[in-house]
Each structure stands twice: as structure tokens, then as C-alpha cells.
Coordinates of N, CA and C in Angstrom, one line a residue:
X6 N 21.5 -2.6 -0.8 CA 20.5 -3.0 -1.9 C 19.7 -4.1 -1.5
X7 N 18.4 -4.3 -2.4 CA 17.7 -5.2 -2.2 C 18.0 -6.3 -2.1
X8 N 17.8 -7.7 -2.4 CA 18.1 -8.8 -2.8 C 17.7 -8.9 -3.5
X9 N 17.5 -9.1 -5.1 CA 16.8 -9.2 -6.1 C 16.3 -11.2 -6.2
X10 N 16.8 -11.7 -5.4 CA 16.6 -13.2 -6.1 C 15.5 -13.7 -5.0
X11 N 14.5 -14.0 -5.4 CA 13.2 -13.7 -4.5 C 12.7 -13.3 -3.2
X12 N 12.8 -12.0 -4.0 CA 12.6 -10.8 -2.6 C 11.0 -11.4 -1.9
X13 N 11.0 -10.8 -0.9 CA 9.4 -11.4 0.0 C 9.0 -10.2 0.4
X14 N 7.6 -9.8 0.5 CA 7.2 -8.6 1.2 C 7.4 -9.3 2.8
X15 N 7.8 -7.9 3.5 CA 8.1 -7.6 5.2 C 6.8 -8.0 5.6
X16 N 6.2 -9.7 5.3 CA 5.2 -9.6 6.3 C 5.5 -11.6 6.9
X17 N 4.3 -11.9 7.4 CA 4.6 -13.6 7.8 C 4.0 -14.0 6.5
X18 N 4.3 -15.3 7.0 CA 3.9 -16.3 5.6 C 2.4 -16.0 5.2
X19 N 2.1 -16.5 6.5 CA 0.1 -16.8 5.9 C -0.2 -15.0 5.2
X20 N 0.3 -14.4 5.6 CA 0.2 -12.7 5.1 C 0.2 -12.7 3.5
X21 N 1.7 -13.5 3.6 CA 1.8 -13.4 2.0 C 0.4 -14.5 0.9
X22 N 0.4 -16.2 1.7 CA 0.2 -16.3 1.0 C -1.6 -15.8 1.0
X23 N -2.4 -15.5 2.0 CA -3.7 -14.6 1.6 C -3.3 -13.6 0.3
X24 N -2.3 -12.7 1.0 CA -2.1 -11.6 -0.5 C -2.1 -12.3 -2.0
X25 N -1.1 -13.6 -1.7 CA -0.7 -14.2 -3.3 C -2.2 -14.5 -3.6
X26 N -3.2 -15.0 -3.3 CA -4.6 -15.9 -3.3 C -4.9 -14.7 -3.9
X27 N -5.0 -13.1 -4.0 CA -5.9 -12.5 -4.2 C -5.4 -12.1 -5.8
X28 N -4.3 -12.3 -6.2 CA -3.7 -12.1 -7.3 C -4.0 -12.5 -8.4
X29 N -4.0 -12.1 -9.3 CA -4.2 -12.6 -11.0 C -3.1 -12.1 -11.6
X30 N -2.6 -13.2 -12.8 CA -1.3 -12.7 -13.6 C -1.7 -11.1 -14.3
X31 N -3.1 -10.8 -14.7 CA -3.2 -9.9 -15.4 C -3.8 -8.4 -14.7
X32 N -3.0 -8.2 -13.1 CA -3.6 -7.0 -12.3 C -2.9 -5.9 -12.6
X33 N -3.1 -5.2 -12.5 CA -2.9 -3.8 -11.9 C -2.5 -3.7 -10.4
X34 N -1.1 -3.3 -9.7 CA -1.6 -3.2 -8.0 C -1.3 -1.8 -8.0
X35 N -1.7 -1.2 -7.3 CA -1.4 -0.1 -6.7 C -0.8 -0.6 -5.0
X36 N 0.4 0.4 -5.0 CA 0.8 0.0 -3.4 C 1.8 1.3 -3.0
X37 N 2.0 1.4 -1.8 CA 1.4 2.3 -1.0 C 3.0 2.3 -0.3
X38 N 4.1 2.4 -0.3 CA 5.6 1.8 0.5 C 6.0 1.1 -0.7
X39 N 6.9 1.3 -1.5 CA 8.0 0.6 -2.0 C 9.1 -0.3 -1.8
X40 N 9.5 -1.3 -1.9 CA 10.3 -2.4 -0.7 C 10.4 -3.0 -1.9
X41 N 10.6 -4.2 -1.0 CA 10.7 -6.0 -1.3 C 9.2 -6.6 -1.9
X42 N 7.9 -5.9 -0.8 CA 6.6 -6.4 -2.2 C 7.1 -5.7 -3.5
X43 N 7.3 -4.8 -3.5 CA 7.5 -3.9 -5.1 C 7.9 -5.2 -5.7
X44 N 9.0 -5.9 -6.0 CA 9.9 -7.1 -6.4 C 9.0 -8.3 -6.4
X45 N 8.2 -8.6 -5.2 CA 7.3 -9.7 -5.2 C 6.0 -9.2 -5.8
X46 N 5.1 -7.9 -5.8 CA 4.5 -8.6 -6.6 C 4.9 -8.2 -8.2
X47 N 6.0 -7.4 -8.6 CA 6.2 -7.7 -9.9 C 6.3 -8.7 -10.9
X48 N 6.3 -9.9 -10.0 CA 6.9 -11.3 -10.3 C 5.2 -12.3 -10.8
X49 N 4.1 -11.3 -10.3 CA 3.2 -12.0 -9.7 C 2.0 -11.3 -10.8
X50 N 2.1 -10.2 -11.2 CA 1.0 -9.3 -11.9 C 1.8 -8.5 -12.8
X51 N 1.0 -8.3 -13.8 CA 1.6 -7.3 -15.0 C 2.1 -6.3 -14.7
X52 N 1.1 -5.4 -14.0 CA 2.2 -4.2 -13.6 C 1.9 -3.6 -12.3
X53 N 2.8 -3.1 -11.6 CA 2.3 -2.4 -10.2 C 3.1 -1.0 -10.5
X54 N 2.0 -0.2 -9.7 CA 2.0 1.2 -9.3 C 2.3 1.5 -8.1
X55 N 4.0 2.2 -7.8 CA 4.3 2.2 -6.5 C 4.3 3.7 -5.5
X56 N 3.6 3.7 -4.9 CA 3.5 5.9 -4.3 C 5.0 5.6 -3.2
X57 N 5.5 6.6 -3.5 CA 6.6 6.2 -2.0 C 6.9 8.0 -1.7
X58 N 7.2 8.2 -0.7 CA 7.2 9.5 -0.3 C 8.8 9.9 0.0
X59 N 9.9 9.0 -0.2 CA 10.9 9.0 0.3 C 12.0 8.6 -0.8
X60 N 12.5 10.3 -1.1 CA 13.8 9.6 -2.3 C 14.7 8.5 -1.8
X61 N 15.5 9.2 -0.9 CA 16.2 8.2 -0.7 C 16.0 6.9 -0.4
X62 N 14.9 6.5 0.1 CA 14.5 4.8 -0.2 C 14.3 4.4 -1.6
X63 N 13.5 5.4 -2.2 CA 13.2 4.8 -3.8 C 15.0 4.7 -4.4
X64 N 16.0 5.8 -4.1 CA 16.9 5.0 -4.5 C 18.4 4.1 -4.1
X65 N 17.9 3.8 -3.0 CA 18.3 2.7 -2.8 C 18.1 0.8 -3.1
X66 N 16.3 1.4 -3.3 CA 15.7 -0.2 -3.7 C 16.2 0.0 -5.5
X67 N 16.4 1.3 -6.1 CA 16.7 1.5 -7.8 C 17.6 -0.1 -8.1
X68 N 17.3 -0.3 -9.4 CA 16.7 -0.1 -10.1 C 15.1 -1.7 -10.0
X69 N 14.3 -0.3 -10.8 CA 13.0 -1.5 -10.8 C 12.8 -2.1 -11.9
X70 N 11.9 -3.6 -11.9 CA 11.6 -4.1 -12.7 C 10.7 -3.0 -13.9
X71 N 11.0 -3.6 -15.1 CA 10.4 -3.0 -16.3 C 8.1 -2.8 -15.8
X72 N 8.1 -3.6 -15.3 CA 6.6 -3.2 -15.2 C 6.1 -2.5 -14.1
X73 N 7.2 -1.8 -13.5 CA 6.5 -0.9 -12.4 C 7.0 0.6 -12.4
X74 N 5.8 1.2 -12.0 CA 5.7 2.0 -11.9 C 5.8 3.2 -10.9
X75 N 7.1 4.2 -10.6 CA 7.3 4.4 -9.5 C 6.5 5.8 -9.1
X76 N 6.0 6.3 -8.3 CA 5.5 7.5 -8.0 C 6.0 8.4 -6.6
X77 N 7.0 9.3 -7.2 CA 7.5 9.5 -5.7 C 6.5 11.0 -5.3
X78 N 6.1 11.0 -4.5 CA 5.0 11.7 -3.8 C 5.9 12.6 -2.5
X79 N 6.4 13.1 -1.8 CA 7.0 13.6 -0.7 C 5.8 14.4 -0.2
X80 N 6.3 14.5 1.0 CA 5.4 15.0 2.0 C 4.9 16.5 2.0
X81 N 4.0 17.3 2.4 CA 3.9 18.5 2.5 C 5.3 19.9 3.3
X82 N 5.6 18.6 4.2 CA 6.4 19.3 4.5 C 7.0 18.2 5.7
X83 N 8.2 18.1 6.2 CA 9.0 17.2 6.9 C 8.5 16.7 8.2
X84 N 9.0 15.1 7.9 CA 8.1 14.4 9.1 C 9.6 13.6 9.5
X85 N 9.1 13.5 10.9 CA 10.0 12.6 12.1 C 10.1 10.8 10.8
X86 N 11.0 10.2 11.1 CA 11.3 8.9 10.3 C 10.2 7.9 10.3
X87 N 9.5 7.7 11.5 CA 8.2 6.9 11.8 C 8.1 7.6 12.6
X88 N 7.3 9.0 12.8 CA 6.4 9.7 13.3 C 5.0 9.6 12.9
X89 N 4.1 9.4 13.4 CA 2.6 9.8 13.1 C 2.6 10.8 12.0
X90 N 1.9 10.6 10.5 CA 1.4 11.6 9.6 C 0.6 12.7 10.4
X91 N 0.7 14.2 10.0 CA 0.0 15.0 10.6 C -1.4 15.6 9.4
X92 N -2.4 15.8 9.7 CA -3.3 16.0 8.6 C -3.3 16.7 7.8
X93 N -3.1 16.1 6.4 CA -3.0 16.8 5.3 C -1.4 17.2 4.9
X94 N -0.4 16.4 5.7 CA 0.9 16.1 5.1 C 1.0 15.6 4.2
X95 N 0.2 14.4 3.9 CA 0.8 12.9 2.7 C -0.1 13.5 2.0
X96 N -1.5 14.0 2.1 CA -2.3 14.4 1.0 C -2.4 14.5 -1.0
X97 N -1.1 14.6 -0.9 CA -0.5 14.5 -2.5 C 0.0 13.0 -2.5
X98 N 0.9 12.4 -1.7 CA 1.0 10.9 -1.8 C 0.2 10.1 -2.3
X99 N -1.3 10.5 -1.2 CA -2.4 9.5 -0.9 C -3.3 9.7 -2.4
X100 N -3.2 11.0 -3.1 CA -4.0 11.6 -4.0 C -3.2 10.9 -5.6
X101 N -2.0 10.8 -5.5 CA -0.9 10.7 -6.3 C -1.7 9.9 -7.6
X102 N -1.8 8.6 -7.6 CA -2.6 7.7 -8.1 C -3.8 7.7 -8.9
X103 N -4.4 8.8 -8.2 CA -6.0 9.0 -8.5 C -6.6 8.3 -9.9
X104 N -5.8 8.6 -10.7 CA -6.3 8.3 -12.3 C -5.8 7.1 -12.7
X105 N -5.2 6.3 -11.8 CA -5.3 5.1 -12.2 C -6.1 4.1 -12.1
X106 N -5.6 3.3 -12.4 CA -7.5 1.7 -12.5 C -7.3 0.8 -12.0
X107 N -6.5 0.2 -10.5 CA -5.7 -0.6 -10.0 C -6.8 -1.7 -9.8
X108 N -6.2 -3.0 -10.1 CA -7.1 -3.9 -9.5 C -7.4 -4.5 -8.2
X109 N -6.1 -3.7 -7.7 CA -5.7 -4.2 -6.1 C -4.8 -3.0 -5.7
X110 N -5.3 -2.6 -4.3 CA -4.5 -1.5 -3.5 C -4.2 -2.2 -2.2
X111 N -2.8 -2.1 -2.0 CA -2.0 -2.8 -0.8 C -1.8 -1.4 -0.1
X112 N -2.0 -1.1 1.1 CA -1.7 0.3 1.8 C -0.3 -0.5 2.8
X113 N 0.7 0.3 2.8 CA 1.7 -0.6 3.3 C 3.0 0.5 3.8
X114 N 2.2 1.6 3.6 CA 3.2 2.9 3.3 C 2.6 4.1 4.4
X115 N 2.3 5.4 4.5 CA 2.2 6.3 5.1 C 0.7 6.5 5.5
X116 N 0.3 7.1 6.6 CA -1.1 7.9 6.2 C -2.4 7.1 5.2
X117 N -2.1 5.8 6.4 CA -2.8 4.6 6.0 C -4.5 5.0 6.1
X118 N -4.6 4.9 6.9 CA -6.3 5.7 7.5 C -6.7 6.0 5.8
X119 N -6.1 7.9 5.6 CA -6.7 8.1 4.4 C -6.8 7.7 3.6
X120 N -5.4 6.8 2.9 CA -5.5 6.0 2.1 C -6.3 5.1 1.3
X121 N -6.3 4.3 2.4 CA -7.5 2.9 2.5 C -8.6 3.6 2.5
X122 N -9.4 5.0 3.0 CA -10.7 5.3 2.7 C -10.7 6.0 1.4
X123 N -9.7 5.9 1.2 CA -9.6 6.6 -0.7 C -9.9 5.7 -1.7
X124 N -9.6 4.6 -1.6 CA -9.4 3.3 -2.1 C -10.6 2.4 -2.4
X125 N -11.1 2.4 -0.7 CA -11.8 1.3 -0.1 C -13.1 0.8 -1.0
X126 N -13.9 1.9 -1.3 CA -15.0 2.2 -2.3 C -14.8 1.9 -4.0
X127 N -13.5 2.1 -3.9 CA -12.6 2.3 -6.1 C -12.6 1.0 -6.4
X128 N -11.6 -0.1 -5.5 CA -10.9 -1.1 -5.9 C -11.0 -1.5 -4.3
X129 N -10.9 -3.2 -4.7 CA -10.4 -3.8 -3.4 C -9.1 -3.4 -2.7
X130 N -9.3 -3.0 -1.5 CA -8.1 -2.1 -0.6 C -7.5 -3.5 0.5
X131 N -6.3 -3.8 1.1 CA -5.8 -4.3 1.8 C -4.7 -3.9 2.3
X132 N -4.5 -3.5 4.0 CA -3.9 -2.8 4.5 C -3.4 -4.2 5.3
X133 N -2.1 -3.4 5.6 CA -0.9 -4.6 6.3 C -0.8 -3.9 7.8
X134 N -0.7 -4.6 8.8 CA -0.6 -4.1 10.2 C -1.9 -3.3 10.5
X135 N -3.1 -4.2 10.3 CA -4.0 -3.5 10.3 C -4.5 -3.9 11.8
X136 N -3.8 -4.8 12.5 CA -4.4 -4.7 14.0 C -4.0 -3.6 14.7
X137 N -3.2 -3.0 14.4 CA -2.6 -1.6 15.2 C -4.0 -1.0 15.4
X138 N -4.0 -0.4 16.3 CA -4.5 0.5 17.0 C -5.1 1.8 16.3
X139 N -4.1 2.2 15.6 CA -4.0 3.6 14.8 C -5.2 3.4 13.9
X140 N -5.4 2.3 13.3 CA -6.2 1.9 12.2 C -7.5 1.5 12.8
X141 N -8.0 1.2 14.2 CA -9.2 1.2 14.6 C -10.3 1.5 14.2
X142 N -10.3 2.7 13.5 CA -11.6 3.1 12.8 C -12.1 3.0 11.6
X143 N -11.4 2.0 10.9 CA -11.6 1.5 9.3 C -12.2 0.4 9.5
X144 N -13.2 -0.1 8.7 CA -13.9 -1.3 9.0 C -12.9 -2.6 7.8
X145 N -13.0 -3.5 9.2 CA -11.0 -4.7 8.5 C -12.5 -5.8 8.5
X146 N -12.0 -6.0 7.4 CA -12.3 -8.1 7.2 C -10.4 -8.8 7.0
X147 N -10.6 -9.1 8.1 CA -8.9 -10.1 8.5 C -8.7 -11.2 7.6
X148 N -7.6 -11.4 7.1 CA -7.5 -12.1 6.2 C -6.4 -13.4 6.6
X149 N -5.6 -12.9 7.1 CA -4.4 -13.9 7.6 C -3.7 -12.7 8.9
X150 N -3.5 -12.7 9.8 CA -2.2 -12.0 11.0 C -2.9 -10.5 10.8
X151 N -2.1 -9.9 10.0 CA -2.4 -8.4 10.9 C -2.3 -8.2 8.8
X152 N -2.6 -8.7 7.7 CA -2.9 -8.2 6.5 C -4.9 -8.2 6.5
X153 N -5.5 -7.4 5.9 CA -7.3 -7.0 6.2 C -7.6 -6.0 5.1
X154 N -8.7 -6.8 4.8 CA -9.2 -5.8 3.4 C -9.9 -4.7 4.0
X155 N -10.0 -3.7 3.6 CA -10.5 -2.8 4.6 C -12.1 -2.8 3.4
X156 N -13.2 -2.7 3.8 CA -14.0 -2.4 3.6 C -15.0 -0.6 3.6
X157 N -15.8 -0.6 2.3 CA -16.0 0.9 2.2 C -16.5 1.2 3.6
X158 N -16.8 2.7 3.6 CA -16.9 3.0 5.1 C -18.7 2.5 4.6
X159 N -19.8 2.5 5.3 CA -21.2 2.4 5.6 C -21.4 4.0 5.3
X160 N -23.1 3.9 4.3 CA -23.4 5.0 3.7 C -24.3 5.3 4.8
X161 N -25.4 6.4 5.1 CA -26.5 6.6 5.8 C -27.6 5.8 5.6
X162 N -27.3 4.8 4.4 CA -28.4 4.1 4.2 C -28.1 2.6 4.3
X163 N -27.0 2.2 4.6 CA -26.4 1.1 4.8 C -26.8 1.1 6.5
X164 N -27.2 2.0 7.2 CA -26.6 1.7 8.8 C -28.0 1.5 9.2
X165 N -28.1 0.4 9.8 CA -29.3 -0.1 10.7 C -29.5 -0.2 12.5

């Protein structure tokens, strides 16, 4: 089980406190991996929206705080433990959400790429281990270590 007595999201300090800076008591988060942020930012915003693709994690971290919201999403069809998403596996994860009105999206979970270009344009997006490699092609404004808001992609009329 968790620790329930101030859990920390899995990142470094300056990570966290950039994240805390972006927070208001009265948000909405949407987030992307269920954990220990689930716990931190419950503590932090009214209510968060959590996608997780994996029963057995969701119940192991059980039970959640009263203002969150869990969304278990599973994959199209079975993936390696930390294997690379294959395209159009998480597609219902990533989609899960859609009709909600998040004030903030933390991508922290699966099939980051699509995610964060799902997002990026809706609500402010912020993806965690966004120096990796894998994520190269999303445009990052770096915030603290390897946490970065990802910015919308450039329209045809934006590019000079």
C-alpha cells in the first residue's frame, strides 16, 4: 500500500515544487498514471481525474480520496510491463477523459506523445520525463528537471 501520510509524486523536488506553483485550491487536474501524485495533488485542488490503464495498480493504491476521480481505461489489447505503446493500443485511455474540463493535465502515465497532443491545445498540458528521447517531437517549455509544459503543436499559420 501507499503511504497515505504525505505521499509525494515520483519526481525531484524542484519538479514538485514548479507543479505545486501551477496549482490553485479550486482546479480540476486531470492526470494520466495514478500513484502517490493521485494523493498529492488531492491535498492540493478540489478534485482530480485519474486515467490508469492497470487494475491491478488502481487496486493496490485503493482506497481514494473522496475528490477523485478514477478512470480505469485498459489497453486495446496486452502490452509488455514498460514496453513501448504500439499505435492505437491506449487510444481509449488517452480518449477516456474527453468530456471533461480539467484545469490542468499532468501526462505521467502511458502513450504520452498522444496524450499531451490531445490536451496540449484544451488545457494546460505538463508532461513528466519529458527529456526522454521518446518525447522529442512535442514542443516542451521546461519547467524544473525533466517536468515541461508541452505546448500546442504550430498551425500552418503559426510557422514562419
Amino acid at each position: 500500500k501507499l503511504p497515505y501520510v504525505d505521499p509525494k509524486p515520483w519526481m525531484e523536488a524542484d519538479e514538485i515544487a514548479a507543479l505545486e506553483s501551477l496549482l490553485l485550491p479550486h482546479f480540476h487536474v486531470l492526470e494520466y498514471g495514478c500513484g502517490h501524485s493521485t494523493f498529492w495533488l488531492a491535498d492540493r485542488v478540489s478534485k482530480v481525474t485519474t486515467v490508469e490503464h492497470n487494475a491491478k495498480w488502481i487496486a493496490r493504491v485503493t482506497p481514494f480520496p473522496p475528490n477523485v476521480e478514477v478512470l480505469f481505461s485498459p489497453p486495446a489489447w496486452p502490452c509488455p510491463k514498460f514496453g513501448p505503446a504500439e499505435p492505437g493500443q491506449f487510444e481509449d485511455y488517452i480518449h477516456a477523459a474527453t468530456d471533461r474540463t480539467p484545469d490542468l493535465v499532468l501526462v505521467d502515465g502511458r502513450d504520452r506523445v498522444p496524450a499531451c497532443r490531445h490536451w496540449a491545445s484544451r488545457a494546460p498540458t505538463i508532461l513528466h520525463d519529458a527529456h526522454r528521447s521518446r518525447y522529442g517531437e512535442l514542443r516542451k517549455q521546461f519547467l524544473a528537471g525533466s517536468l515541461a509544459r508541452i505546448l500546442p503543436e504550430e498551425s500552418p499559420n503559426e510557422i514562419q
